[in-house]
Each structure stands twice: as structure tokens, then as C-alpha cells.
């Protein structure tokens, strides 16, 4: 699957809002702690989810720079690892912080990414540890194509991979 950049500007020039969050993935038979970092565009539902080895600023900021287009409004919860998002690339992102409990602005929330984590947890709870990333890739593909004809999308992916 191609890397997907999200965010940036809409067709009418408005900045696109992207919610980001870290999530600890639990598997029943797995003692290994697995962290996922993800982002979702509120309006389109485009998303990315990446397993991360460490949950720190040094790991997450390069992912944000690679996966989220400049000009985006990034909404996150309160966590020190997100403190410098507004300074990335000399301030190419607007960073808004929300605590789920006491948000004063209704447009600043993380409900979309929390919904993604609920669906992720449901779909990946019982997958084999050795195949986790394959299941994760399938989950992301299904999320990105849920409003399309998935069979047609699958054939288009095959055509890109196996040129005749």
C-alpha cells in the first residue's frame, strides 16, 4: 500500500483538521507492549496508523512531518511528546490541544481518532502476533476504501503491482 499523506488544505483553501493520538494495542496472548501512532482527517476519514518502537518526541515528530501535509491543523491531547508540533518546519502546522474532559471549543476534539482506535481494537484484538502488521495493513486498506467498491479498489491495487 502506498504511504498516504493527510491534511494540508481543502479545495477552497481552508486548512484541513487532523487528529493524532498514541494507542497501546493489547493482544490477549501477547506479553509484548505494542504502541500505535495514528492520525485521521476529520472530513474525509483518510488515516494512517504506524507501529512505533518508542513513544517519544524524537520518534513521533518525524512521522508527523512525513505523514501530515504542511498547513494542517493538528489536534492532539495534552502530552509532552506533542509540545513542539507547532514548531515543526518553522511553524507549518497549527497545533491545537484538547483534554477530552474539559474542551472549551467544540471544534477542538479527538473523537474521530478515538473512534478509529475503537475499530482498530475490535478488528485486531485476536490476530496472531507474528502477522500483526499484515492485519493492520488490511484494516487500514478497508478503512480507506469503506465508501468505495472494495473489489474494484482491490483490482486497481493488483494492476498497480503487477503491470502486464
C-alpha positions as YAML, in Angstrom:
chain: A
units: angstrom
residues:
- id: 1
  name: UNK
  ca: [0.00, 0.00, 0.00]
- id: 2
  name: UNK
  ca: [1.25, 3.49, -0.81]
- id: 3
  name: UNK
  ca: [2.19, 5.83, 2.01]
- id: 4
  name: UNK
  ca: [-0.67, 8.25, 2.49]
- id: 5
  name: UNK
  ca: [-0.18, 11.88, 3.37]
- id: 6
  name: UNK
  ca: [-3.15, 13.51, 5.04]
- id: 7
  name: UNK
  ca: [-4.12, 17.07, 5.86]
- id: 8
  name: UNK
  ca: [-2.96, 20.17, 4.03]
- id: 9
  name: UNK
  ca: [-5.52, 22.49, 2.52]
- id: 10
  name: UNK
  ca: [-9.01, 21.82, 1.16]
- id: 11
  name: UNK
  ca: [-10.09, 22.81, -2.35]
- id: 12
  name: UNK
  ca: [-11.39, 26.13, -1.02]
- id: 13
  name: UNK
  ca: [-8.06, 26.91, 0.68]
- id: 14
  name: UNK
  ca: [-9.11, 26.11, 4.26]
- id: 15
  name: UNK
  ca: [-6.65, 24.16, 6.44]
- id: 16
  name: UNK
  ca: [-7.70, 20.54, 6.98]
- id: 17
  name: UNK
  ca: [-8.02, 19.35, 10.58]
- id: 18
  name: UNK
  ca: [-6.10, 16.19, 11.50]
- id: 19
  name: UNK
  ca: [-6.40, 14.47, 14.88]
- id: 20
  name: UNK
  ca: [-3.42, 12.49, 16.19]
- id: 21
  name: UNK
  ca: [-3.00, 10.11, 19.11]
- id: 22
  name: UNK
  ca: [-0.96, 7.25, 20.54]
- id: 23
  name: UNK
  ca: [-2.68, 3.99, 21.41]
- id: 24
  name: UNK
  ca: [-1.43, 0.97, 23.31]
- id: 25
  name: UNK
  ca: [-2.53, -2.16, 21.46]
- id: 26
  name: UNK
  ca: [-3.26, -5.13, 23.72]
- id: 27
  name: UNK
  ca: [-3.40, -8.67, 22.44]
- id: 28
  name: UNK
  ca: [-4.71, -11.48, 24.58]
- id: 29
  name: UNK
  ca: [-1.78, -13.89, 24.13]
- id: 30
  name: UNK
  ca: [0.90, -11.24, 23.72]
- id: 31
  name: UNK
  ca: [3.08, -10.00, 26.55]
- id: 32
  name: UNK
  ca: [4.87, -7.54, 24.27]
- id: 33
  name: UNK
  ca: [3.74, -3.93, 24.59]
- id: 34
  name: UNK
  ca: [2.85, -2.50, 21.17]
- id: 35
  name: UNK
  ca: [2.24, 1.20, 20.56]
- id: 36
  name: UNK
  ca: [0.46, 2.58, 17.51]
- id: 37
  name: UNK
  ca: [0.58, 6.19, 16.36]
- id: 38
  name: UNK
  ca: [-2.20, 7.40, 14.12]
- id: 39
  name: UNK
  ca: [-3.83, 10.36, 12.50]
- id: 40
  name: UNK
  ca: [-7.18, 10.88, 10.82]
- id: 41
  name: UNK
  ca: [-8.63, 13.68, 8.68]
- id: 42
  name: UNK
  ca: [-11.95, 14.64, 10.19]
- id: 43
  name: UNK
  ca: [-13.84, 15.35, 6.98]
- id: 44
  name: UNK
  ca: [-12.55, 12.65, 4.63]
- id: 45
  name: UNK
  ca: [-11.69, 9.90, 7.11]
- id: 46
  name: UNK
  ca: [-8.28, 9.36, 5.46]
- id: 47
  name: UNK
  ca: [-5.94, 7.96, 8.06]
- id: 48
  name: UNK
  ca: [-2.58, 6.48, 8.88]
- id: 49
  name: UNK
  ca: [-1.59, 4.08, 11.65]
- id: 50
  name: UNK
  ca: [2.04, 3.23, 12.29]
- id: 51
  name: UNK
  ca: [3.53, 0.87, 14.89]
- id: 52
  name: UNK
  ca: [6.19, 2.75, 16.87]
- id: 53
  name: UNK
  ca: [9.01, 1.35, 18.99]
- id: 54
  name: UNK
  ca: [9.16, 4.35, 21.29]
- id: 55
  name: UNK
  ca: [6.54, 6.87, 22.29]
- id: 56
  name: UNK
  ca: [8.64, 9.99, 22.46]
- id: 57
  name: UNK
  ca: [9.02, 13.27, 20.60]
- id: 58
  name: UNK
  ca: [12.09, 12.04, 18.67]
- id: 59
  name: UNK
  ca: [10.04, 9.20, 17.19]
- id: 60
  name: UNK
  ca: [6.73, 11.00, 16.59]
- id: 61
  name: UNK
  ca: [7.75, 14.38, 15.14]
- id: 62
  name: UNK
  ca: [9.45, 12.87, 12.05]
- id: 63
  name: UNK
  ca: [6.34, 10.74, 11.45]
- id: 64
  name: UNK
  ca: [4.15, 13.84, 11.68]
- id: 65
  name: UNK
  ca: [6.39, 15.66, 9.18]
- id: 66
  name: UNK
  ca: [6.28, 12.70, 6.79]
- id: 67
  name: UNK
  ca: [2.57, 11.83, 7.05]
- id: 68
  name: UNK
  ca: [0.79, 15.16, 7.60]
- id: 69
  name: UNK
  ca: [0.95, 17.86, 4.94]
- id: 70
  name: UNK
  ca: [2.03, 21.42, 5.83]
- id: 71
  name: UNK
  ca: [-0.79, 23.83, 6.58]
- id: 72
  name: UNK
  ca: [-2.80, 21.28, 8.56]
- id: 73
  name: UNK
  ca: [-4.45, 21.99, 11.88]
- id: 74
  name: UNK
  ca: [-3.27, 19.21, 14.18]
- id: 75
  name: UNK
  ca: [-5.43, 18.42, 17.20]
- id: 76
  name: UNK
  ca: [-3.98, 16.28, 19.98]
- id: 77
  name: UNK
  ca: [-4.50, 15.60, 23.63]
- id: 78
  name: UNK
  ca: [-2.23, 17.02, 26.31]
- id: 79
  name: UNK
  ca: [1.09, 15.14, 26.29]
- id: 80
  name: UNK
  ca: [4.66, 16.41, 26.44]
- id: 81
  name: UNK
  ca: [5.65, 14.46, 23.31]
- id: 82
  name: UNK
  ca: [3.40, 16.75, 21.25]
- id: 83
  name: UNK
  ca: [4.70, 20.03, 22.71]
- id: 84
  name: UNK
  ca: [6.82, 21.01, 19.68]
- id: 85
  name: UNK
  ca: [4.38, 20.20, 16.86]
- id: 86
  name: UNK
  ca: [3.72, 23.91, 16.32]
- id: 87
  name: UNK
  ca: [7.46, 24.48, 15.79]
- id: 88
  name: UNK
  ca: [7.95, 21.74, 13.18]
- id: 89
  name: UNK
  ca: [9.20, 23.06, 9.84]
- id: 90
  name: UNK
  ca: [9.30, 26.63, 11.14]
- id: 91
  name: UNK
  ca: [5.64, 26.56, 12.12]
- id: 92
  name: UNK
  ca: [3.97, 24.91, 9.10]
- id: 93
  name: UNK
  ca: [1.36, 23.31, 11.38]
- id: 94
  name: UNK
  ca: [-1.20, 24.87, 13.68]
- id: 95
  name: UNK
  ca: [-1.35, 22.80, 16.87]
- id: 96
  name: UNK
  ca: [-4.48, 22.78, 18.99]
- id: 97
  name: UNK
  ca: [-4.54, 20.92, 22.28]
- id: 98
  name: UNK
  ca: [-7.61, 19.32, 23.80]
- id: 99
  name: UNK
  ca: [-8.17, 17.48, 27.03]
- id: 100
  name: UNK
  ca: [-11.14, 15.17, 26.41]
- id: 101
  name: UNK
  ca: [-12.78, 16.20, 29.67]
- id: 102
  name: UNK
  ca: [-12.69, 20.00, 29.54]
- id: 103
  name: UNK
  ca: [-12.60, 21.21, 25.96]
- id: 104
  name: UNK
  ca: [-13.83, 24.78, 25.75]
- id: 105
  name: UNK
  ca: [-14.09, 24.79, 21.93]
- id: 106
  name: UNK
  ca: [-16.36, 22.17, 20.33]
- id: 107
  name: UNK
  ca: [-14.24, 22.11, 17.15]
- id: 108
  name: UNK
  ca: [-11.16, 21.05, 19.13]
- id: 109
  name: UNK
  ca: [-11.70, 17.40, 19.99]
- id: 110
  name: UNK
  ca: [-10.17, 13.98, 19.39]
- id: 111
  name: UNK
  ca: [-13.37, 11.97, 18.94]
- id: 112
  name: UNK
  ca: [-12.50, 10.89, 15.38]
- id: 113
  name: UNK
  ca: [-9.17, 9.31, 16.29]
- id: 114
  name: UNK
  ca: [-10.70, 7.74, 19.40]
- id: 115
  name: UNK
  ca: [-13.32, 6.15, 17.13]
- id: 116
  name: UNK
  ca: [-10.53, 4.80, 14.91]
- id: 117
  name: UNK
  ca: [-8.87, 3.23, 17.97]
- id: 118
  name: UNK
  ca: [-12.14, 1.53, 18.96]
- id: 119
  name: UNK
  ca: [-12.47, 0.00, 15.49]
- id: 120
  name: UNK
  ca: [-8.79, -0.97, 15.48]
- id: 121
  name: UNK
  ca: [-9.11, -2.68, 18.84]
- id: 122
  name: UNK
  ca: [-12.20, -4.59, 17.70]
- id: 123
  name: UNK
  ca: [-10.67, -5.80, 14.42]
- id: 124
  name: UNK
  ca: [-7.14, -6.59, 15.64]
- id: 125
  name: UNK
  ca: [-7.78, -7.95, 19.13]
- id: 126
  name: UNK
  ca: [-7.27, -11.62, 18.26]
- id: 127
  name: UNK
  ca: [-4.82, -11.53, 15.38]
- id: 128
  name: UNK
  ca: [-1.60, -13.53, 15.52]
- id: 129
  name: UNK
  ca: [1.31, -11.53, 16.88]
- id: 130
  name: UNK
  ca: [3.58, -12.65, 14.02]
- id: 131
  name: UNK
  ca: [1.11, -11.31, 11.45]
- id: 132
  name: UNK
  ca: [0.03, -8.17, 13.27]
- id: 133
  name: UNK
  ca: [1.37, -5.71, 10.67]
- id: 134
  name: UNK
  ca: [-0.37, -7.60, 7.84]
- id: 135
  name: UNK
  ca: [-3.68, -7.39, 9.71]
- id: 136
  name: UNK
  ca: [-3.02, -3.72, 10.43]
- id: 137
  name: UNK
  ca: [-2.38, -3.02, 6.73]
- id: 138
  name: UNK
  ca: [-5.61, -4.79, 5.81]
- id: 139
  name: UNK
  ca: [-7.54, -2.81, 8.43]
- id: 140
  name: UNK
  ca: [-6.16, 0.49, 7.09]
- id: 141
  name: UNK
  ca: [-6.98, -0.50, 3.49]
- id: 142
  name: UNK
  ca: [-10.54, -1.43, 4.45]
- id: 143
  name: UNK
  ca: [-10.96, 1.86, 6.33]
- id: 144
  name: UNK
  ca: [-9.68, 3.85, 3.35]
- id: 145
  name: UNK
  ca: [-11.93, 2.02, 0.89]
- id: 146
  name: UNK
  ca: [-15.06, 1.57, 3.01]
- id: 147
  name: UNK
  ca: [-17.05, 4.05, 0.89]
- id: 148
  name: UNK
  ca: [-15.90, 2.54, -2.42]
- id: 149
  name: UNK
  ca: [-16.41, -0.71, -4.26]
- id: 150
  name: UNK
  ca: [-13.69, -2.67, -2.48]
- id: 151
  name: UNK
  ca: [-13.45, -5.31, -5.20]
- id: 152
  name: UNK
  ca: [-12.75, -2.63, -7.83]
- id: 153
  name: UNK
  ca: [-10.23, -0.98, -5.50]
- id: 154
  name: UNK
  ca: [-8.54, -4.35, -4.96]
- id: 155
  name: UNK
  ca: [-8.27, -4.91, -8.72]
- id: 156
  name: UNK
  ca: [-6.76, -1.43, -9.13]
- id: 157
  name: UNK
  ca: [-4.16, -2.25, -6.46]
- id: 158
  name: UNK
  ca: [-3.34, -5.51, -8.24]
- id: 159
  name: UNK
  ca: [-2.97, -3.68, -11.56]
- id: 160
  name: UNK
  ca: [-0.50, -1.24, -9.96]
- id: 161
  name: UNK
  ca: [1.58, -4.07, -8.50]
- id: 162
  name: UNK
  ca: [1.53, -6.45, -11.47]
- id: 163
  name: UNK
  ca: [1.81, -4.48, -14.69]
- id: 164
  name: UNK
  ca: [1.01, -6.60, -17.74]
...
